Amino acid sequence: MLGEHGGRTGLALVALAAYVFLYAPIAVLVALSFNSSRLSASWEGFTLAWHVKAVNNPAVLQSLRNSLLVGGATTLVATALGTAAALALHRHRFKRTGAVEAALMLPTVAPEIVLAASLLLLFASVGLRLGFASVILAHVGFTVSYAFLVVKARIAGFDHSLEEAAMDLGAGPVRVFLLVTLPAIFPAVLAAALLVFALSIDDYVVTSFVAGVGATTLPLQIYSMVKSGVSPEINAVSTMLLMATALLLLAAFLLEQGRAATRAAIVPALAGFGILTAPFVLTSPPSAASDRVLNLFIWSNYIAPETLAKFEARHGVRVNVDLYDSNEALLAKLQAGNAGYDVIVPSDYSVQVLVAQGLLRPLDRSALPNLRHIDAAFLDRPYDRGNRFSVPYVWCTTGIAYHRERVAAPVDSWSALWDPRYRGRVLMVDDAREVFGAALKRRGHSLNATDPALLRAVRDDLIAQRPLVRAYNSTNFEDVLLSGDVWLAQGWNGQFAKAMEQDPDIVYVIPKEGSTLFIDNLAIPVDARHAELAHRFIDFTMEPEIAAEICQTMKYSSPNRSAWPLLPDSIRRNPAIFPPRDVLPRLELIQDLGEATVLYDRLWTEVKSR
Ligand code: N2P
């Protein structure tokens, strides 16, 4: 039998294991943020370069500024409200105090996603434009309960007779509050404020629903950076955010411990705020940011920063970029309303959906003289006859890329993605229409099939494929392939063409059964606030030199005929970028399937939830 000592040691070991489990991922992230290698796998020495790079990134600085503004305003309002509520309920006990308190606590236990969705609905129904105001209101909404809880715990033992004595001596209620009540509960109020601030600075879920455009906070910025590939710079920003939050929470904890620990809280509080504000002190101020802004909502990996910089310089404006990775995400954002974007990039079938719902603004052709450079083959398509609402930006194909050396036989069919030899080594894009499209083509059908029995059979194929699938990823699938984590990946040609430059062992094929052709277009939402600038941007992307630059940097095919002669042979003759003529007849555009979309959504959920 274990003695008391042995029991304790065992307990300590279990506790240690639990802590390792909790903190190991964080430790890895923090360690890698100091790793001089870009590739996370190998340690190549200590560096602060990623931290320096991160704080010099204008988008990071801007989002940090936004986070501080939101956090500051939220802290003031939520702490004041929470304190007032705690005092009121402490002073006036009535029959239903318990119920009132429980109602105040509900937001701390309600699922965050539900809170986020209901706030978005509320804002949409009162017509509140998504931006700083909506984010601050939402943050106040979910932090006020915490402020209440912290202050309430501390004032449980607060002695009202002090207030009464002051009143007896002739002090008015305001004086009593400022000179008697507040000093007595101040550490608790401060602790509440620090907690609220830390919660606000950290929040992702609620903010992602209600931020709209221009109010991108640091967590949203980090997520958006992840979409363009994981880099040590992201680890660095995350590490800074993590340290600041931990220090602020430590300060809040010390303040709650009572008098003796109050002074000890000063150091972590100052250090926490120091980390958050240091980037502004250490870096040179941004060149007078223009107040003319173009809000662009675009696919990840679809435009290079240098191209945007050219537009900014030419027009003396700032381009605010948000990224997405599926048409469905774009549609959801626009359908919720008030998104605030000036230019969006819907694929063919999504143009049709948006037009039908009255969500696009008719284009002013006189402001688009460069439209003459677009090849006629890409104009006047069924999804937007006469191009009244959209102009082609880029076209692309879906296919399979694989490691020649790891995959035994040459791949020419979608069936390769079901080959049991590649168990755990397959990646599919995270996109219902594309995944069903591949499975339908594999069975020899159109990727626009709507027959319920057929779709259910295809769903079963996809469920059978699950053990082979390492990940569903529409963002940086080419990185996952490059890293060797997967050997075969479904994905879009441009990003694979980039991967092939880095690793000549990677091959891109369009399966013999056929595949998707996308024409991705530029369009202006009906509620865009900078429609004139939006037209200028669209026209800018159709200038032959700019269109060629977009094709060269992003490796997606250009519909711009005048740009073709400007492209080097390595691009023009690259079959992964411009597919050979004999492939074209095998490609099919995705169509809007109306009612059947619901069925696709349901079956897709069934595949993913297995
Ligand atoms: C960009 C890929 C877009 C292809 N990441 C689908 N339209």
Short mmCIF file of C-alpha atoms and ligand atoms in Angstrom, two decimals, residues 299-302 347 396 492 495 518 520 556, ligand 1:
data_model
loop_
_atom_site.label_atom_id
_atom_site.label_comp_id
_atom_site.label_asym_id
_atom_site.label_seq_id
_atom_site.Cartn_x
_atom_site.Cartn_y
_atom_site.Cartn_z
CA TRP A 299 -10.16 35.72 -50.86
CA SER A 300 -6.93 34.99 -48.99
CA ASN A 301 -3.92 34.74 -51.32
CA TYR A 302 -5.62 36.83 -53.98
CA SER A 347 -17.19 33.67 -57.64
CA CYS A 396 -8.84 29.40 -61.56
CA TRP A 492 -6.86 25.74 -56.18
CA GLN A 495 -1.42 28.40 -54.49
CA PHE A 518 -14.00 29.50 -61.29
CA ASP A 520 -13.91 35.22 -59.58
CA TYR A 556 -3.82 32.55 -60.52
C1 N2P B 1 -8.03 31.94 -53.15
C2 N2P B 1 -8.66 30.82 -53.84
C3 N2P B 1 -9.88 31.19 -54.55
C4 N2P B 1 -10.38 30.12 -55.38
N1 N2P B 1 -7.42 31.55 -51.98
C5 N2P B 1 -11.86 29.90 -55.36
N2 N2P B 1 -12.59 30.85 -56.05
#
